[in-house]
XYZ file of C-alpha atoms in Angstrom:
671
model
C -29.485 -0.370 20.453
C -29.817 0.805 16.834
C -26.998 0.047 14.554
C -27.008 2.489 11.611
C -26.486 -0.047 8.814
C -22.114 -1.794 14.903
C -17.241 -4.877 18.331
C -17.251 -6.786 20.689
C -14.805 -8.512 20.428
C -9.341 -9.131 34.770
C -6.771 -8.540 35.883
C -3.738 -9.966 34.081
C -3.355 -13.030 36.264
C -6.964 -14.053 35.618
C -6.523 -14.066 31.866
C -4.638 -17.342 32.036
C -7.464 -19.078 33.889
C -10.562 -20.734 32.369
C -13.898 -19.006 32.896
C -15.390 -22.183 34.318
C -14.541 -25.782 35.028
C -15.124 -28.548 32.497
C -14.574 -32.250 32.469
C -13.207 -32.103 28.922
C -9.551 -32.980 28.450
C -9.068 -30.781 25.375
C -8.397 -27.053 25.810
C -11.503 -24.904 26.144
C -12.339 -21.385 25.018
C -11.492 -18.892 27.752
C -11.061 -15.182 28.342
C -7.417 -15.130 27.331
C -8.435 -16.491 23.922
C -10.154 -13.203 23.137
C -6.654 -11.834 22.592
C -5.981 -14.496 19.981
C -9.029 -13.972 17.796
C -8.153 -12.220 14.553
C -10.859 -10.184 12.825
C -11.078 -9.819 9.054
C -12.935 -7.090 7.240
C -13.643 -5.320 3.969
C -12.420 -7.983 1.518
C -11.747 -6.424 -1.880
C -11.152 -8.777 -4.782
C -9.014 -7.585 -7.675
C -10.741 -6.908 -11.013
C -9.190 -10.045 -12.530
C -10.364 -12.188 -9.589
C -6.875 -13.424 -8.729
C -6.135 -11.626 -5.435
C -8.049 -10.276 -2.450
C -6.979 -7.379 -0.257
C -8.385 -7.697 3.259
C -8.070 -5.831 6.561
C -6.552 -8.045 9.274
C -7.046 -6.855 12.856
C -5.337 -8.408 15.877
C -5.914 -7.212 19.466
C -2.852 -6.083 21.428
C -3.328 -6.420 25.186
C -0.335 -4.235 26.119
C -1.434 -1.224 24.095
C -5.168 -2.029 24.332
C -5.444 -1.319 20.614
C -5.992 -3.402 17.515
C -3.017 -3.868 15.224
C -4.258 -3.577 11.664
C -2.690 -4.465 8.359
C -3.719 -5.103 4.775
C -2.936 -8.591 3.520
C -3.066 -9.781 -0.069
C -4.456 -13.308 -0.482
C -4.054 -15.314 -3.679
C -7.346 -16.846 -4.798
C -5.707 -19.803 -6.544
C -3.554 -21.148 -3.698
C -4.372 -19.104 -0.559
C -0.853 -17.695 -0.178
C -0.878 -14.520 1.864
C 1.488 -11.583 2.147
C 1.293 -8.280 3.962
C 1.034 -5.105 1.892
C 0.542 -2.411 4.537
C 1.247 -2.411 8.257
C 2.038 -0.046 11.148
C -0.389 2.675 10.076
C -3.049 4.242 12.277
C -6.688 4.346 11.155
C -5.979 1.815 8.420
C -9.123 0.903 6.450
C -10.928 0.737 3.115
C -8.619 -0.959 0.589
C -9.858 -0.261 -2.953
C -8.531 -1.433 -6.331
C -8.196 0.790 -9.369
C -10.271 -0.494 -12.288
C -7.205 -1.835 -14.090
C -5.899 -3.572 -10.950
C -2.490 -1.869 -11.090
C -2.956 0.178 -7.892
C -4.486 -0.308 -4.471
C -5.698 2.671 -2.447
C -6.443 2.742 1.272
C -7.211 5.145 4.119
C -4.713 5.787 6.907
C -3.686 8.541 9.267
C -1.125 10.861 7.730
C 1.630 11.758 10.234
C 2.117 15.186 8.672
C -1.492 16.396 8.648
C -2.623 14.260 11.586
C -5.740 13.364 9.572
C -6.947 10.294 7.709
C -6.042 10.603 4.028
C -6.102 8.489 0.855
C -2.879 6.641 0.059
C -2.107 4.772 -3.147
C 0.214 1.779 -3.611
C 1.516 0.627 -6.953
C 1.036 -3.119 -7.314
C 3.968 -3.350 -9.704
C 6.581 -2.891 -7.005
C 6.506 0.881 -7.120
C 6.081 3.534 -4.466
C 3.231 4.447 -2.126
C 2.036 8.038 -2.064
C -0.515 10.239 -0.326
C -3.184 11.365 -2.777
C -5.141 13.814 -0.576
C -4.298 16.611 1.824
C -7.706 17.554 3.201
C -7.541 19.603 6.400
C -10.490 17.742 7.938
C -9.431 14.312 6.704
C -11.213 11.809 4.443
C -14.154 9.692 5.629
C -14.848 7.604 2.512
C -13.829 7.566 -1.134
C -14.024 5.829 -4.528
C -11.825 5.493 -7.615
C -13.018 7.013 -10.874
C -13.533 4.448 -13.666
C -10.456 5.678 -15.559
C -8.304 5.537 -12.412
C -7.281 9.179 -12.694
C -9.312 10.634 -9.802
C -10.858 10.008 -6.423
C -14.237 11.185 -5.214
C -14.149 11.512 -1.448
C -16.291 12.619 1.480
C -14.910 15.075 4.026
C -16.422 17.185 6.781
C -16.538 20.960 6.416
C -14.372 23.071 8.759
C -15.782 23.585 12.280
C -18.703 25.988 12.418
C -18.502 29.316 14.284
C -14.775 28.866 14.887
C -14.130 32.578 15.387
C -16.988 32.971 17.880
C -15.816 29.921 19.825
C -12.281 31.309 19.855
C -13.743 34.463 21.398
C -15.399 32.280 24.084
C -18.932 32.465 22.663
C -19.694 28.731 22.591
C -23.479 28.695 22.424
C -25.068 26.351 19.875
C -28.598 25.556 18.797
C -30.188 22.299 19.954
C -32.352 20.550 17.357
C -32.168 16.833 16.517
C -28.733 16.193 17.962
C -28.080 13.893 20.870
C -27.619 15.228 24.392
C -23.831 14.755 24.461
C -23.155 17.278 21.690
C -21.267 20.397 22.807
C -21.215 22.359 19.550
C -22.842 22.656 16.153
C -21.782 19.897 13.782
C -20.452 20.828 10.339
C -21.854 18.937 7.339
C -19.977 16.435 5.183
C -19.518 17.223 1.494
C -18.148 15.703 -1.711
C -14.728 16.430 -3.193
C -12.716 15.193 -6.157
C -8.913 14.922 -6.297
C -6.278 13.610 -8.723
C -5.196 10.056 -7.907
C -1.589 11.041 -8.522
C -1.862 13.750 -5.858
C -2.624 17.418 -6.245
C -5.236 20.032 -5.500
C -8.704 18.783 -4.579
C -11.921 20.446 -5.706
C -15.137 20.633 -3.668
C -18.213 19.528 -5.623
C -21.107 19.988 -3.178
C -22.007 22.691 -0.680
C -24.980 23.400 1.521
C -26.753 22.725 4.810
C -27.507 19.166 3.680
C -24.907 16.554 4.524
C -23.311 13.399 3.149
C -22.630 12.142 6.681
C -24.167 12.393 10.142
C -23.194 13.230 13.702
C -23.257 9.539 14.555
C -20.547 8.812 11.993
C -20.612 6.817 8.803
C -20.292 9.048 5.763
C -21.817 7.692 2.588
C -19.675 6.116 -0.095
C -19.499 8.126 -3.334
C -20.356 6.114 -6.442
C -19.105 7.055 -9.915
C -21.268 6.639 -12.995
C -19.834 4.193 -15.530
C -18.707 7.000 -17.855
C -17.011 8.857 -14.993
C -18.962 12.066 -15.614
C -21.152 11.963 -12.492
C -20.860 10.948 -8.849
C -23.853 9.702 -6.855
C -24.226 9.800 -3.070
C -26.711 9.519 -0.228
C -27.891 12.984 0.729
C -29.192 13.592 4.266
C -31.356 16.643 5.063
C -28.876 17.749 7.747
C -26.031 16.446 9.891
C -28.177 14.699 12.499
C -28.799 10.955 12.310
C -32.280 11.519 13.747
C -33.400 12.919 10.386
C -31.427 10.455 8.263
C -34.615 8.519 7.414
C -35.445 11.302 4.992
C -32.340 10.687 2.900
C -32.464 10.729 -0.888
C -29.840 9.872 -3.487
C -28.308 12.774 -5.311
C -25.708 13.063 -8.025
C -23.408 15.812 -9.233
C -21.840 16.510 -12.607
C -18.080 16.408 -12.018
C -17.262 19.015 -14.662
C -19.958 21.601 -13.974
C -20.874 20.932 -10.351
C -24.552 20.815 -11.292
C -26.454 18.699 -8.767
C -29.760 16.858 -9.059
C -31.791 14.265 -7.192
C -31.426 10.836 -8.779
C -33.644 8.864 -6.347
C -36.234 11.041 -4.548
C -37.843 8.276 -2.445
C -37.234 9.030 1.274
C -34.992 6.555 3.043
C -33.001 5.661 -0.077
C -29.369 4.702 0.462
C -26.457 2.649 -0.918
C -26.679 3.204 -4.648
C -24.635 1.043 -7.053
C -24.501 1.411 -10.836
C -24.595 -1.797 -12.874
C -21.203 -2.738 -14.361
C -22.802 -2.826 -17.837
C -25.883 -1.085 -19.149
C -27.689 1.860 -17.578
C -29.328 0.213 -14.562
C -28.706 1.186 -10.974
C -29.755 -0.339 -7.652
C -30.308 1.116 -4.195
C -31.529 0.107 -0.745
C -34.702 1.399 0.867
C -37.110 0.115 3.528
C -39.669 -1.898 1.607
C -42.569 0.351 0.621
C -40.961 3.216 2.537
C -42.064 1.683 5.860
C -39.200 1.829 8.370
C -40.628 -1.168 10.190
C -40.027 -3.381 7.141
C -36.680 -4.752 6.076
C -34.404 -3.007 3.581
C -35.293 -4.036 0.035
C -33.068 -3.809 -3.035
C -34.693 -1.593 -5.652
C -33.478 -1.366 -9.227
C -34.030 1.197 -11.938
C -33.988 -0.266 -15.453
C -35.050 1.666 -18.555
C -36.504 4.404 -16.382
C -38.677 2.042 -14.313
C -37.992 1.572 -10.595
C -39.167 -1.542 -8.759
C -38.329 -3.789 -5.811
C -36.281 -6.638 -7.271
C -36.526 -8.519 -3.958
C -40.282 -8.124 -3.434
C -40.982 -11.848 -3.676
C -38.653 -12.554 -0.748
C -40.172 -9.768 1.389
C -37.358 -9.667 3.934
C -34.396 -7.587 5.028
C -31.169 -7.481 3.023
C -28.072 -6.205 4.800
C -25.980 -5.813 1.641
C -25.918 -6.457 -2.090
C -23.474 -6.381 -5.024
C -23.818 -6.519 -8.802
C -22.549 -9.461 -10.821
C -20.508 -8.573 -13.932
C -23.398 -9.284 -16.323
C -25.371 -6.303 -14.973
C -28.488 -8.477 -14.858
C -27.925 -10.249 -11.543
C -27.547 -9.165 -7.913
C -26.065 -11.052 -4.984
C -28.047 -10.114 -1.877
C -27.155 -10.978 1.729
C -29.508 -11.401 4.655
C -30.843 -13.606 7.415
C -32.818 -16.765 6.727
C -33.874 -18.411 9.953
C -30.756 -18.888 12.066
C -28.395 -18.516 9.105
C -26.916 -15.612 7.161
C -27.121 -16.467 3.486
C -26.548 -15.168 -0.031
C -29.182 -15.108 -2.766
C -28.759 -14.862 -6.503
C -31.394 -12.307 -7.473
C -31.975 -11.666 -11.201
C -33.437 -8.290 -12.113
C -36.617 -10.136 -12.964
C -37.498 -13.594 -11.808
C -37.116 -15.850 -8.806
C -34.191 -15.633 -6.406
C -32.163 -18.745 -5.614
C -29.983 -19.496 -2.602
C -26.269 -19.930 -3.040
C -24.948 -23.123 -1.471
C -22.734 -21.970 1.412
C -22.755 -25.268 3.253
C -22.187 -24.609 6.960
C -20.679 -21.153 6.407
C -22.464 -18.058 7.734
C -21.910 -15.032 5.492
C -21.025 -12.583 8.264
C -18.279 -11.614 10.700
C -20.227 -12.583 13.840
C -18.747 -12.138 17.322
C -20.679 -9.132 18.660
C -22.594 -8.537 21.893
C -25.395 -6.456 20.382
C -25.814 -8.684 17.368
C -25.025 -12.164 16.224
C -25.210 -11.260 12.543
C -23.536 -8.195 11.170
C -23.594 -6.780 7.663
C -22.049 -9.174 5.187
C -18.687 -7.990 3.831
C -18.298 -9.081 0.216
C -17.036 -8.016 -3.196
C -17.185 -9.371 -6.750
C -14.466 -9.390 -9.415
C -14.929 -8.620 -13.078
C -14.742 -12.372 -13.684
C -17.608 -13.180 -11.291
C -15.559 -14.499 -8.362
C -17.166 -13.580 -5.019
C -15.114 -12.869 -1.892
C -16.717 -12.646 1.550
C -16.016 -12.973 5.265
C -17.712 -15.914 6.929
C -17.885 -17.921 10.140
C -19.008 -21.379 11.158
C -20.481 -22.528 14.456
C -17.072 -23.576 15.784
C -14.733 -21.245 13.934
C -14.435 -17.426 13.962
C -14.243 -15.335 10.825
C -12.146 -16.285 7.824
C -11.899 -15.183 4.205
C -13.925 -17.279 1.755
C -14.315 -17.277 -1.997
C -16.957 -18.540 -4.408
C -15.239 -19.265 -7.721
C -18.643 -18.925 -9.378
C -22.282 -18.564 -8.345
C -22.709 -22.338 -8.525
C -19.509 -23.149 -6.570
C -19.264 -24.096 -2.902
C -17.333 -21.708 -0.641
C -13.600 -22.236 -0.418
C -11.743 -20.998 2.687
C -8.614 -19.011 1.872
C -7.334 -18.084 5.331
C -6.740 -19.837 8.620
C -6.083 -16.865 10.892
C -8.120 -18.400 13.724
C -6.815 -21.961 13.420
C -6.304 -22.259 17.179
C -10.063 -22.680 17.712
C -10.025 -25.971 15.803
C -8.190 -27.637 18.700
C -10.613 -26.367 21.355
C -13.459 -28.257 22.976
C -16.359 -25.942 22.152
C -20.054 -26.009 22.925
C -22.152 -27.624 20.200
C -24.397 -25.161 18.356
C -27.893 -26.064 17.161
C -30.916 -24.221 15.844
C -34.317 -24.547 17.463
C -37.788 -23.592 16.235
C -41.088 -23.177 18.051
C -44.631 -21.977 17.544
C -44.894 -18.497 18.990
C -47.803 -16.182 19.748
C -49.860 -14.586 16.966
C -49.248 -17.563 14.675
C -45.560 -16.935 14.100
C -43.069 -19.733 13.576
C -40.038 -18.537 15.558
C -36.443 -19.619 16.037
C -33.244 -19.241 17.998
C -29.844 -20.788 18.651
C -28.780 -23.201 21.385
C -25.168 -23.651 22.474
C -24.611 -26.714 24.656
C -22.294 -26.750 27.675
C -18.809 -28.036 26.979
C -18.759 -31.690 28.033
C -22.535 -31.953 27.754
C -23.952 -35.232 29.083
C -27.327 -36.427 27.890
C -29.824 -36.864 30.692
C -28.236 -34.225 32.879
C -29.926 -30.883 33.542
C -27.995 -27.630 33.202
C -28.424 -23.996 34.241
C -29.628 -21.915 31.311
C -28.538 -18.407 30.263
C -30.498 -16.406 27.704
C -28.358 -14.059 25.581
C -30.758 -11.756 23.725
C -29.582 -9.832 20.675
C -29.820 -6.079 20.267
C -31.226 -4.034 17.419
C -34.044 -4.974 17.371
C -33.720 -5.269 13.556
C -30.889 -7.810 13.529
C -30.865 -11.498 14.490
C -28.982 -14.305 16.195
C -27.492 -16.968 13.951
C -25.527 -20.187 14.151
C -22.098 -18.638 13.591
C -19.293 -18.533 16.149
C -20.176 -16.421 19.194
C -17.557 -15.469 21.770
C -19.883 -14.845 24.697
C -21.953 -17.976 24.098
C -18.809 -20.102 23.998
C -17.466 -18.536 27.213
C -20.754 -19.356 28.923
C -20.647 -22.883 27.489
C -17.143 -23.305 28.923
C -18.530 -22.249 32.298
C -21.082 -25.085 32.122
C -24.169 -23.216 30.931
C -26.690 -24.068 28.280
C -27.009 -20.868 26.213
C -30.216 -19.839 24.427
C -30.156 -16.982 21.895
C -33.783 -16.331 20.895
C -34.959 -14.290 17.952
C -38.113 -12.268 18.574
C -40.495 -10.112 16.571
C -38.574 -7.193 15.137
C -35.709 -9.516 14.162
C -34.687 -9.476 10.493
C -34.406 -13.213 9.823
C -38.015 -14.324 9.299
C -39.391 -11.807 6.809
C -41.135 -8.456 6.867
C -44.295 -9.630 8.625
C -42.267 -10.805 11.607
C -40.034 -7.754 11.612
C -43.038 -5.430 11.366
C -44.876 -7.158 14.225
C -42.890 -5.154 16.780
C -44.727 -2.004 15.669
C -46.517 -0.531 18.712
C -45.681 -3.740 20.582
C -42.063 -3.236 21.578
C -42.024 -5.026 24.924
C -45.042 -7.252 25.408
C -44.874 -8.966 22.003
C -41.130 -9.691 21.992
C -41.399 -10.752 25.636
C -44.019 -13.373 24.802
C -41.898 -14.557 21.866
C -38.894 -15.108 24.141
C -40.977 -16.859 26.787
C -42.453 -19.184 24.142
C -38.893 -19.986 23.075
C -37.875 -20.632 26.669
C -40.784 -23.052 27.051
C -39.639 -24.881 23.901
C -36.108 -25.229 25.275
C -37.408 -26.467 28.619
C -39.392 -29.185 26.817
C -36.088 -30.664 25.627
C -35.604 -31.869 29.189
C -32.078 -30.592 29.824
C -32.801 -27.295 31.636
C -32.593 -26.931 35.385
C -35.656 -24.710 35.665
C -34.569 -23.456 39.069
C -31.437 -21.884 37.549
C -32.278 -19.626 34.612
C -30.681 -16.253 33.890
C -31.515 -13.594 31.305
C -28.976 -11.248 29.702
C -28.522 -8.893 26.768
C -26.965 -5.673 25.517
C -28.721 -2.676 23.948
C -32.205 -3.854 22.912
C -31.155 -7.102 24.548
C -30.727 -4.996 27.688
C -34.211 -3.588 27.148
C -35.553 -7.126 26.821
C -33.725 -8.134 30.002
C -35.345 -5.250 31.872
C -38.755 -6.065 30.400
C -38.566 -9.790 31.122
C -37.312 -9.406 34.699
C -40.114 -6.946 35.415
C -42.844 -9.143 33.897
C -41.869 -12.773 34.576
C -40.695 -14.130 37.904
C -38.593 -17.039 36.644
C -35.117 -15.505 36.644
C -32.413 -16.155 39.211
C -30.041 -13.543 37.765
C -29.853 -10.902 35.042
C -27.247 -8.889 33.136
C -28.571 -5.702 31.539
C -25.988 -4.159 29.199
C -26.719 -0.627 27.953
C -30.404 -1.203 28.749
C -33.080 1.033 27.295
C -35.489 1.334 30.219
C -37.386 4.579 29.572
C -38.667 5.148 26.035
C -39.589 8.780 26.686
C -36.134 9.725 27.867
C -34.433 7.683 25.158
C -36.461 9.399 22.442
C -35.614 12.796 23.851
C -31.836 12.522 24.246
C -30.429 9.690 22.087
C -28.987 10.304 18.641
C -31.656 8.381 16.727
C -34.865 9.828 18.246
C -37.060 9.486 15.164
C -36.187 5.789 14.898
C -38.060 5.267 18.166
C -41.025 7.161 16.758
C -41.227 4.722 13.842
C -41.709 1.882 16.317
C -44.698 3.633 17.895
C -46.113 5.674 15.015
C -46.095 8.870 17.050
C -44.167 11.078 19.424
C -44.371 10.225 23.142
C -45.303 13.827 23.824
C -48.561 13.815 21.828
C -51.964 12.462 22.700
C -51.529 9.653 20.157
C -48.421 8.356 21.871
C -48.883 9.399 25.473
C -50.088 6.075 26.865
C -48.314 3.483 24.723
C -44.782 4.876 25.145
C -45.202 4.724 28.899
C -46.868 1.316 28.924
C -43.971 -0.188 26.957
C -41.227 1.324 29.187
C -39.709 -1.184 31.643
C -39.013 1.572 34.178
C -42.728 1.680 34.981
C -42.507 -1.895 36.271
C -39.191 -1.704 38.104
C -40.913 -2.428 41.420
C -41.725 -5.921 40.173
C -38.124 -7.008 39.570
C -36.643 -9.622 41.917
C -33.636 -11.045 40.025
C -30.147 -9.972 41.146
C -29.037 -7.704 38.316
C -25.682 -6.608 36.928
C -25.865 -3.374 34.897
C -23.130 -2.412 32.410
C -22.784 0.488 29.993
C -20.600 3.177 28.447
C -20.610 6.518 30.240
C -20.868 8.692 27.117
C -23.097 6.487 24.985
C -25.308 8.583 22.707
C -27.072 5.478 21.387
C -28.694 4.249 24.589
C -27.643 7.004 27.018
C -26.425 5.772 30.373
C -29.207 7.640 32.164
C -31.430 4.695 31.198
C -29.166 2.463 33.266
C -28.968 5.055 36.050
C -32.747 5.014 36.403
C -32.821 1.216 36.412
C -30.062 1.016 39.006
C -31.750 3.396 41.438
C -35.151 1.778 40.880
C -33.752 -1.668 41.714
C -31.595 -0.516 44.613
C -34.374 1.483 46.252
C -36.675 -1.537 46.074
C -34.187 -3.837 47.757
C -33.057 -5.785 44.675
C -29.449 -6.963 44.624
C -27.799 -4.824 41.955
C -24.325 -3.783 40.830
C -23.611 -1.147 38.188
C -20.343 -0.621 36.276
C -19.660 1.953 33.579
C -16.828 2.251 31.073
C -15.496 5.747 30.268
C -16.176 5.448 26.538
C -18.125 7.437 23.937
C -19.190 4.305 22.065
C -22.285 2.154 22.524
C -20.141 -0.587 24.003
C -16.411 -1.059 24.586
C -14.313 -2.008 21.581
C -10.844 -2.356 23.083
C -9.631 -5.768 24.173
C -9.033 -4.937 27.851
C -12.517 -3.550 28.479
C -14.230 -6.109 26.240
C -12.560 -8.807 28.340
C -13.810 -7.080 31.476
C -17.368 -7.006 30.113
C -17.277 -10.744 29.444
C -15.619 -11.512 32.772
C -18.309 -9.695 34.729
C -21.089 -11.099 32.528
C -20.062 -14.735 32.937
C -19.040 -14.216 36.550
C -22.482 -12.875 37.488
C -24.143 -15.938 36.026
C -21.700 -18.212 37.850
C -22.345 -16.430 41.122
C -26.127 -16.806 41.013
C -26.755 -19.891 38.858
C -23.988 -22.314 39.839
């Protein structure tokens, strides 16, 4: 449900068959094509702006794993060659400041842990730079290229007691699937050439959390200090109280650089003394993340005039300009934001500045980097083409596509994607995305499937979506509505979900459905509602409050706010939505009133429930309650779980199974 700043990418004989029939003569997108989609991530442009290192991930059906490699793409002519392959846990390519070396993370066969490796770009050797017993979670080059700062977890706590069979641990803010105390993550520094590492921070605070995702260390421009996000403890539930600290590399002296709670993602300007960081606007977790800057000792929100959520930002080489990424309506865009003055949109044409493809979200965090010459590299999608590597040769240039790893989709007959807007309740102007059935014929009416995004603070956009295209192949009109709490229409819209988590978003979706029906192409007797995570919550809410659905798919559905608050990893994030705990007088009534489980007796739609058995995000007990509530009230229901610890399956075999069941359920009850 929450994504802390996550993919989604039957049987073998079925993989060769289309999901649904179509009158089109061209090939259509089908389940087997999931195996052909290549994902790109973490593009890192060289300091001179001439080459981009990028992670290339290809699913392997036989091993049910993703094959990853690092490719080097020439900016001038798009030529591509492979630098690193056949390494487990491959991630995080990073250039040295002089561009002569490229570092990356990979599993070390000798230690069995993820370590930092360095490759000489002048045809030299590759070596392992770290030897940490717990492995490396994130890292950064020093400005002079002589050292790495890296984040690693401390050794397991109470190891001797556990060895002696005393395994008790204290329960505090951790999720219900924990079986031991979690050790904190701390900061280290090591020579880039290899050698003994030195620990710089110690304490009960942590630079990572039990949900994963250690912070990235950031060196000061003079290389004397390292900044980092500091969490009060190891549990993600308390991560909203993070501050930004820094440590003197020579002395180990530590201080708080940014004391404002919720601060994260600090970046020093490439010139001058300014720094920027992310924080919920005004410190209110129900607002979007703003980009704050500190210049000449004064801290202010550089993005205040836009008053919306920004998923990422980078500095331009002049140290006076930021490039900020975020949702704008049904598009993911980039803004040029000067440190003072009005922001302007970069002209991306039809390109969405995100990776797309997920079940829980249609717009993920934008992956981008900037060279010392001002060239911008990013991963983008279009409505009819999955992710590729793009470059902006300057701020005023149009995007230029450098890769064609998903060229096969250009020959497919895909569903046409359009944006739609409508007037919603409470005076909001709302939007969503429509994907037309393949072979759409004007004047004909089609069954409609709603695919509702998760989050809630994310949004659906007009980029390529696997599930929507599979449904379009099967002959469905697909509607992906944004609703209050989404991040694409500004802080007022995002904040409107506060203490109105079900009823308000439900009315938004129903207003969108009415707008789609007015187009005259919906068979109103055949409408289904589906979603994963918060989309699963919305599915449960809508089926228990509106009797218009002929079928439903609830993936990882949050159905009981009280239980979810008590046992999920994020806990306090739920409390921000309601302004209180569910166990106090202030929250006693509203938490219960907004829980779909209280209305389960009103559901009539045949429902398919899916989820991961060991999900600490939206624990499967939510789905268990929903399943028994539907079954015991005579509703047609089937429930399938995947034996995974994630929030949703990530491997190609199980992802394919999720989509097969999802589309198949709609075909069974709407066709």
